PDB file of C-alpha atoms in Angstrom:
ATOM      1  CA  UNK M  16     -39.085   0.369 -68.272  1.00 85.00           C
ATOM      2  CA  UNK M  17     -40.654  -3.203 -69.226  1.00 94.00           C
ATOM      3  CA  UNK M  18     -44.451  -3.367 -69.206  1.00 96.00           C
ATOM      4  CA  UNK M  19     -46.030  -6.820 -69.103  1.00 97.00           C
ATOM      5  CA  UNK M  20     -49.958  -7.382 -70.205  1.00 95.00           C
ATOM      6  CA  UNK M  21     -51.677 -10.546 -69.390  1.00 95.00           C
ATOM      7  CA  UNK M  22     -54.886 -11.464 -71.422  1.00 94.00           C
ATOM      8  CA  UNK M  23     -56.544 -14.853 -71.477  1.00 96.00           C
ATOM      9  CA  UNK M  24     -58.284 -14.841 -67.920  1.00 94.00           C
ATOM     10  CA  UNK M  25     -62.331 -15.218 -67.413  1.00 97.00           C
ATOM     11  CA  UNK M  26     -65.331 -17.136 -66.052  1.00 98.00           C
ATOM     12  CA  UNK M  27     -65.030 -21.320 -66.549  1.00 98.00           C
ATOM     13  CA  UNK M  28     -67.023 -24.432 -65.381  1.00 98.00           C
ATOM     14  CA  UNK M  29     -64.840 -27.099 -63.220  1.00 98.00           C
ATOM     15  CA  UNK M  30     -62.950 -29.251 -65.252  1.00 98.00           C
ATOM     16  CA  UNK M  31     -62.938 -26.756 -67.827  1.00 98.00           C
ATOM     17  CA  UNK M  32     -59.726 -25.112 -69.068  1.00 98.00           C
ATOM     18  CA  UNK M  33     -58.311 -21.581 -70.064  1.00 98.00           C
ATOM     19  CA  UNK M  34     -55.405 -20.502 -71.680  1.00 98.00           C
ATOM     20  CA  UNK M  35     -53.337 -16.600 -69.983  1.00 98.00           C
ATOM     21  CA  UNK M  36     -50.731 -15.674 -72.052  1.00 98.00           C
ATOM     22  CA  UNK M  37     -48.143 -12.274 -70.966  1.00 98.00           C
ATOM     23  CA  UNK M  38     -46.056 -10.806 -73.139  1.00 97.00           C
ATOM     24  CA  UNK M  39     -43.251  -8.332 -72.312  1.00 97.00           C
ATOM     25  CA  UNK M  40     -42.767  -4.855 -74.198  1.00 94.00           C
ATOM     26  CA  UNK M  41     -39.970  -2.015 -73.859  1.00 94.00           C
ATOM     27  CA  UNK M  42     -36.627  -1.903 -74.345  1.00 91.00           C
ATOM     28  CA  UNK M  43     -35.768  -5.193 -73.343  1.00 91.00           C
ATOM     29  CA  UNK M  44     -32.357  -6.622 -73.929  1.00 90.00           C
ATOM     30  CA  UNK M  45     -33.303  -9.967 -72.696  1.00 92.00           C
ATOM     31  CA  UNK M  46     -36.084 -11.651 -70.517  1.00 95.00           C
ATOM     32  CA  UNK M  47     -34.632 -14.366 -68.088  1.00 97.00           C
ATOM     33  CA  UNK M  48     -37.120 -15.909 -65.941  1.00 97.00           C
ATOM     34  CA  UNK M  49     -40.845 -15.937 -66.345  1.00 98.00           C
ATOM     35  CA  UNK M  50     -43.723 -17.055 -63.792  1.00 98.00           C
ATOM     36  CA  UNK M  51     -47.207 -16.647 -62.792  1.00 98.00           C
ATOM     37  CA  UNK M  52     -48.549 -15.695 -59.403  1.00 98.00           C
ATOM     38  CA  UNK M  53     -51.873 -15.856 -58.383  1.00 98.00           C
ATOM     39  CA  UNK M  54     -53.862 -14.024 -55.105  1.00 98.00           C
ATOM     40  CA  UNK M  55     -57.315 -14.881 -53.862  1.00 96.00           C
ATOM     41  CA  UNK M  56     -59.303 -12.767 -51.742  1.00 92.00           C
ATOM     42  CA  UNK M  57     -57.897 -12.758 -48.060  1.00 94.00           C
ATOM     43  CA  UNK M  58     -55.083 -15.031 -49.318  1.00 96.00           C
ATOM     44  CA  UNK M  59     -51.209 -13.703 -50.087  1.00 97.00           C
ATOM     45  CA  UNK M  60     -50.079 -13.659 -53.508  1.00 97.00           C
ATOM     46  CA  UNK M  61     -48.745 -17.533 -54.209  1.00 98.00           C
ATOM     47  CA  UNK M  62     -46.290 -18.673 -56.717  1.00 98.00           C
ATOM     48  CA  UNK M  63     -47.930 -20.411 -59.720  1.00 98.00           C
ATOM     49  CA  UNK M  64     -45.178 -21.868 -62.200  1.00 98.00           C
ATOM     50  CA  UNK M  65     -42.101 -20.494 -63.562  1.00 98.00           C
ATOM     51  CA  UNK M  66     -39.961 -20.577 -66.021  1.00 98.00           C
ATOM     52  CA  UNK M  67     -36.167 -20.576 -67.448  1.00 97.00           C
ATOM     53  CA  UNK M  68     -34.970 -18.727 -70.488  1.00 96.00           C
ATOM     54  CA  UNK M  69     -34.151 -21.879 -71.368  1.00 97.00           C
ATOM     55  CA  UNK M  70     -37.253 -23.900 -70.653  1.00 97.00           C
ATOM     56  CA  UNK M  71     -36.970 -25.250 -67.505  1.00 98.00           C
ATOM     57  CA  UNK M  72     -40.254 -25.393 -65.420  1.00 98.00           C
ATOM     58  CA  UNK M  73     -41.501 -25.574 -61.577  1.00 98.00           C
ATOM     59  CA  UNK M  74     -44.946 -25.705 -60.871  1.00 98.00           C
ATOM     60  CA  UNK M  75     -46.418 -25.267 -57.154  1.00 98.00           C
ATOM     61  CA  UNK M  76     -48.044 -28.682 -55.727  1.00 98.00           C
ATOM     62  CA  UNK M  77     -51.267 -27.398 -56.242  1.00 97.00           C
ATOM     63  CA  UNK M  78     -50.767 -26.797 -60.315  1.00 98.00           C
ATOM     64  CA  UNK M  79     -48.593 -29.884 -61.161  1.00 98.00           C
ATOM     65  CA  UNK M  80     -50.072 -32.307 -63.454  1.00 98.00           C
ATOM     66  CA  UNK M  81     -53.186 -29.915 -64.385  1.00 98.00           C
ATOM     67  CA  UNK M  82     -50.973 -26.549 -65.460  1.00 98.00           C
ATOM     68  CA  UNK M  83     -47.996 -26.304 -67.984  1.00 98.00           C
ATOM     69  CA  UNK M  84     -46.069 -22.990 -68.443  1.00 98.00           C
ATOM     70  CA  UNK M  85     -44.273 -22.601 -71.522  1.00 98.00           C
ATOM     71  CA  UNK M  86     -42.992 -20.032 -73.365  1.00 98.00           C
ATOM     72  CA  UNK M  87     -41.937 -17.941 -76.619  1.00 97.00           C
ATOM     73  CA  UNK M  88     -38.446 -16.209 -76.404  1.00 96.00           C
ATOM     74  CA  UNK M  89     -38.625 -14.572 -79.658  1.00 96.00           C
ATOM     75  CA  UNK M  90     -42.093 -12.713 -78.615  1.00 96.00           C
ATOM     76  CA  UNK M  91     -40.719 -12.406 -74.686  1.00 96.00           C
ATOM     77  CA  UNK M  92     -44.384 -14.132 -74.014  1.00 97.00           C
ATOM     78  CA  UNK M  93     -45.205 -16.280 -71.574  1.00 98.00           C
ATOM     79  CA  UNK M  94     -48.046 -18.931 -71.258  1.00 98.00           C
ATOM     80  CA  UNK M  95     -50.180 -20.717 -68.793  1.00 98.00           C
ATOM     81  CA  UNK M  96     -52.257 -23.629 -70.236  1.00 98.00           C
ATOM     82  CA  UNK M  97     -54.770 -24.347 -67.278  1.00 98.00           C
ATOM     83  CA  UNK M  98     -56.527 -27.454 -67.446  1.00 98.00           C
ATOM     84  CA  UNK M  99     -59.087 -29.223 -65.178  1.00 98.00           C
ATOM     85  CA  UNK M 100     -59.693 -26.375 -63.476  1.00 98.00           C
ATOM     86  CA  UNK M 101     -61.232 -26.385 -59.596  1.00 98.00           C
ATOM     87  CA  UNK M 102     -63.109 -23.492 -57.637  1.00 97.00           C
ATOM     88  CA  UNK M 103     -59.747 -23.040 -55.651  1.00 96.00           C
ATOM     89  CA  UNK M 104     -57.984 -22.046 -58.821  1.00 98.00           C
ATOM     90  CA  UNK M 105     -60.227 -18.969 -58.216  1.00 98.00           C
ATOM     91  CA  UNK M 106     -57.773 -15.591 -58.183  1.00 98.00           C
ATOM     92  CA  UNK M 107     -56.321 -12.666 -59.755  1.00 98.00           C
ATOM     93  CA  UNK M 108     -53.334 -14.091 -61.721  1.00 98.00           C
ATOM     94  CA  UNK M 109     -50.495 -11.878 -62.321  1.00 98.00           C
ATOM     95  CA  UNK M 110     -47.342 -12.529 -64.742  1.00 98.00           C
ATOM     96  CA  UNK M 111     -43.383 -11.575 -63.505  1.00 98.00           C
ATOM     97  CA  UNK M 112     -40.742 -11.112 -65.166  1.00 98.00           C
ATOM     98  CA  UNK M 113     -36.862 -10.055 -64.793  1.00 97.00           C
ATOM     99  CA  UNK M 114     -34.451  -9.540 -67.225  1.00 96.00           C
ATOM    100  CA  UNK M 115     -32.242  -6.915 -68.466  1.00 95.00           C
ATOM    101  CA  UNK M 116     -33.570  -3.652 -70.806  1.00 95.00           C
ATOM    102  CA  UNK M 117     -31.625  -0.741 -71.869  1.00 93.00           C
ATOM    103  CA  UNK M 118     -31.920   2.840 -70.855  1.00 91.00           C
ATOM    104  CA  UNK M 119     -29.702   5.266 -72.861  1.00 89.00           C
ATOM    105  CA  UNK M 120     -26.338   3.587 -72.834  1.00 90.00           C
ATOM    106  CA  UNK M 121     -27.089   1.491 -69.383  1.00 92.00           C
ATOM    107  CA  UNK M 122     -27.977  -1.660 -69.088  1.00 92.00           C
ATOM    108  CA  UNK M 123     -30.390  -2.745 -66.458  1.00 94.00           C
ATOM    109  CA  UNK M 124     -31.980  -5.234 -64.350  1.00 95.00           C
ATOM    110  CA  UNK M 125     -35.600  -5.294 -64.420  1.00 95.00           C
ATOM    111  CA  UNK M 126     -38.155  -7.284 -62.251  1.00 96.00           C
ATOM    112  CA  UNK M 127     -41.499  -6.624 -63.806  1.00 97.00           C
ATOM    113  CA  UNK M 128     -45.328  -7.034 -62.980  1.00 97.00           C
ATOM    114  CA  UNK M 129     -48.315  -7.164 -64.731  1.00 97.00           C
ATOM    115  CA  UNK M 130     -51.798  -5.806 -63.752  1.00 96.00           C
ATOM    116  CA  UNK M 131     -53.306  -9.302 -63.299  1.00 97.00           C
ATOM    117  CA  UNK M 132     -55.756 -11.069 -64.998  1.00 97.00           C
ATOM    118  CA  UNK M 133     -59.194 -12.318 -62.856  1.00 97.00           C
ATOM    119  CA  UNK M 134     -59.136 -15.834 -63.064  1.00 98.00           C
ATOM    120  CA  UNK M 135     -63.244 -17.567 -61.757  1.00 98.00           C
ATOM    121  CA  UNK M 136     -64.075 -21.060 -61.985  1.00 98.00           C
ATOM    122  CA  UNK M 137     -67.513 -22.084 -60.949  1.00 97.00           C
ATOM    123  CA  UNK M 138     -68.378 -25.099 -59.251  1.00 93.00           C
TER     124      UNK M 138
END
């Protein structure tokens, strides 16, 4: 199994900024892509940003220009720089990850969630 744990989330002004990082623990062969989601009340969960093993990012409309994932293979962490932050940015934000870990003398595929981290930006 491959556990992710968020950190980083909490209470901001607008215009403000936080920083969630994720990092990935187990016995992980190798972590492919990484993304944040994020859910508000009464909303679905929505995709966030993601990002190649080898660095390549999307970001949802909503994010781009203000957001910038990036990430740290060695450490299987991923990041989420937040900046100028609006009360819509308001959610639970949750990390995902897939990859490939080892169990005995399998290798396996892996699509991974962490417990989410409550994002709350004030206007």
């Amino acid at each position: 199994q491959v556990q992710l744990v968020e950190s980083g989330g909490g209470l901001v002004q607008a215009g403000g900024s936080l920083r969630l990082s994720c990092a990935a623990s187990g016995n992980i062969f190798s972590v492919a892509a990484m993304g944040w989601y994020r859910q508000a009340p009464g909303n679905e969960r929505e995709l966030v940003a993601t990002i190649t093993r080898a660095g390549t990012p999307t970001y949802a409309d909503s994010v781009k220009g203000r957001f910038t994932i990036s990430r740290d293979n060695a450490k299987n962490t991923v990041y989420l720089q937040m900046n100028s932050l609006k009360p819509e940015d308001t959610a639970v934000y949750y990390c995902n990850a897939d990859g490939t870990y080892y169990r005995g003398t399998s290798w396996l595929n892996f699509t991974s969630w962490g417990q989410g981290t409550q994002v709350t930006v004030s206007s």
